[in-house]
Each structure stands twice: as structure tokens, then as C-alpha cells.
Amino acid sequence: MELYNLTLREISEKIKNKEVSIKEVLDNVFQRIDDVEKKVDAYVTLTRDAAYKRAEELQERLDRGEDIGILGGVPIAIKDNICTNGVKTTCASKMLENFVPIYDATVIKRLNDAGAIVIGKTNMDEFAMGSSTESSYIKKTKNPWDLEKVPGGSSGGSAAAISSDMAYAALGSDTGGSIRQPASYCSVVGLKPTYGLISRFGLIAYASSLDQIGPFGKNVEDVALMLNVIAGHDEKDTTSADIGKKDYTESIVNDIKGLKIGVPHEFVNEGVHEDVKEAYYHAIETLKSAGAEIIDIDLEYAKYSLATYYIIATAEASSNLGRYDGIRYGYRTSEFDDLDDLYNKSRTEGFGTEVKRRIMLGTYVLSSGYYDAYYKRAQQVRTLIIDNFKKAFEQCDAIVIPTAPNTAFKFGAKTENPLEMYLEDIYTVPVNIAGLPGISVPGGFDKDHMPIGIQFISKAFDEEKLLRIAYTFEQNTDYHKNKPNI
Ligand code: GLN
């Protein structure tokens, strides 16, 4: 057993008990990166030197008998749309290729205060727009389970890094599934917390009414540990909720007896891969034998989530990305005639195809002639979807659905037809539309041995129950113990 195989909790205990030095932990994880990163390409930037320097400081403090925090000395990876002071934060876009923030996002500050060591920034779809990480301007991240397939997206780099043991935990962002779907494709755990639970100060905005930062881990317990560190009110983010501090590790209990879990049969029907369906029904049986009561629920408006999402998200993106004009922010073209030409060329050259598509779509649905037909309509349907979930949670404690309708696909399989790519988000977007928490846990493999994720959804700010259900499911299954052969 190598150190890099251990979980976050295990390695942090070994560091604290002085069974290993922090330098040994770093040597081991960077050795792992040297061995597999050339195949996987999960990282955009590695912060090796800074990591070793920090390791030295932390070790000195530990040796003096100081408490270095619950993540003391643990290597962590960060999605490249979360600002890191002095370290490039590119959003995997030519537009921000050379952007070096002069401040840390709140989540980074919290990780640092808890003793974590950031070892690198991970690849993603450009500006977090995509479901495969293929729209990255920088590189293609491969799925560690099959290097010819995508890792999912947009936080594909973070998911692939955890799946191939190139970090102990990672951060991602989830606007419509970008934590949960890659977690599902790579067989790791990914949590999209309730809207407002985690500060977004320092997260580069995509769609502000939907964006949320969240953790990836090798198991549910590690995700709870990460949540303990990053959750909590932040006055720098006006959407941050003040609900007091909780200890999410108290939810690491293998017991769901008597809990009611809702199953929306009709929603999980068409367009779902047979193997995913099979894993899903198997998951329901597992929950039943662990003592949960299974309830039929109706999420009749959920099927409109995808259309609603792609109107609201693109509308908000078109506004958020207006700032990248070559003057205030981002890449500037080298040759131009006048101001309009500068704006035009900078944006034309700086943004990739998918980002442009979304800016155009978003501008269209917000334009005066179409606002009522599209944007306003989408907001109205959003309310119906929120009400749907409210009603469902009067009947049950949590909902179980697959994380994605399919398993990871081959590179290029869906890039020609964006609608097909968007369909991968059918089971993840409702959660963002309603601001709820959702978690993806390993839930099986298809016939080609590609991972399948099972998703649990709970009421807002009920992460405790969500984690308890996810943990119980994990303890009653073996899928998370499988590792890719890389
Ligand atoms: N796949 C979705 C999209 O392309 C979700 C992305 C995300 O969650 N950042 O918009």
C-alpha cells in the first residue's frame, strides 16, 4: 500500500501521529503525479515549489507541538476557476491564460487555515461550460478508467486527479452538475452543497444564481471533512447564508433505518442507459435492505429542467462574461483599428466556440423581443420546479436518482451535437435550479467497466442527512473500493 492510496482522514492521522513527515507525503504524491499525469492530464498548473516550502513550515509547527489544523499537511487540488493568490487561474480559457490573482478565494483561505497544501490547479471546461472537459483551451483530461474516454465536466480535472490518487481531495464548482457528473464518470464522491452554504468570493462567475463550490473526495467521510473546513458564512459574499457552524463528520453514521427515500420513476425512464438503470434499481434495493422506506414521488416538472437551465445559465453567463473585453479584464488582441474593433477581436480570439455559443444564446433570450418568451418563462418554470421539490420533501427525507443518464463517452462523441452533450445534465441541473444539495457516490459499473454514479438530493441545508444517507449507501456497497488500473 502506497501513501497516495490512503484517504484524506488516514493520511492526516499519519501526519499528526508523526508516522510520516509532510515532506514524505508530498514526495509520494508528486511521484504519483510524475508517473500518471502524462497519461491523465488532470492538472493545468502544479505548485510544487510552494507546496514544499509550505510543508517545511507546517512540519516545523507540528514539531513544536502546535495544532496545524484538520487538513494539516494534506495535498489538495483546486479547480482552475477558483482564485489562488499568486498562482495562475485560467478558467481553461485563452481569455484568462495569464491571469494571476492577487488574492485568495475564501475557500482557499479556509483550506490554508486548516493546514491544507494546495498542490495544483485542475483542468476544466472553458469557464465551466461543458460536461466533458473537452472545451478546455489548455488540454484534454482523460478518464483514468479508460484513457480514450472523457472524465466528465466541467470539473473533469479535479475528478480525474482524485480518481487516480493524484491528490487526497479537491475542490470543484457545480452550476448544473459539474461536480457530480465527473464524480460519477470517475467513481469518486462529489458534493454540490446548498446554494449559499459555501462562499463564492473568488470563484470566477459563470451563472450566479446557480454556481456553487463543493468538494471531491475518495469517500463520503473525506467529503464531510472538507465541508467542515469550507462551509460557513462569509461577509464577502452577499449570497452566503449564516446558519452557524456544523460538524458534518457527525453524519458519518451507518444508519438510515426509518428514513424515507423518494423515487421519481417517471423521471428516470427515457434516454437512460440500460446499465445505469440496472445500477439505479439495485441502489434502491440496497437502500431498502439498509432499512430505508422507499416512496414513489412525482417530479412532474423536472423534465423541463434542462430547457430552463440552458436559458437561465446562458442568460447569466452572457452578463457575467461581459467584463472580458480586453480592457477591463482578459486577453487583448494585438492589432485593432478602434475601440469597437478591439472589443470585437479580443472576444473573438479570446473565447472558444462553446463559450461564444452560450453568450449568443444568453444575449438572445434576454433581448427585448424574446425576453418574455424565453427568460421570463424559464423563471416561471423554475418556480414550478422548486415547488415540485418542496412537495416531494413533505413526503420524503431525500430523493435518489442516477447522477447521469450515461457513463463516460469517447472523446469527440458529443462535441458535434451540443444538445446531446447538454442531455448528460438532465439529472443534475434540477438540483441547481432549486438551490438544493446533491451528492454523487459510486454506484456500479457498466458492461465496459466504466463507473456509474448514484445521486442523493435533500432539502436545502440538510447536508447532514444527505451525508448520512450517502455514507450508509457507501458502507453497504463495494464500488468505491475499486480503483482504475493506471
Ligand atoms: N454541463 C453544464 C453546463 O455545461 C454544467 C456546468 C457546470 O456545472 N459548471 O452548463
Coordinates of C-alpha atoms in Angstrom, one line a residue, residues 246-248 250-252 458 461-469:
K246 CA -21.9 22.3 12.0
D247 CA -19.8 19.3 12.3
Y248 CA -20.6 17.2 9.3
E250 CA -21.3 13.6 12.9
S251 CA -23.2 12.4 9.9
I252 CA -20.7 9.6 9.2
S458 CA -32.1 16.6 0.1
F461 CA -29.2 23.0 4.3
D462 CA -29.9 19.4 5.2
E463 CA -26.3 18.2 4.2
E464 CA -26.2 16.2 7.5
K465 CA -29.0 13.9 6.4
L466 CA -27.6 13.8 2.9
L467 CA -24.2 12.7 4.0
R468 CA -25.6 10.1 6.4
I469 CA -27.6 8.5 3.6

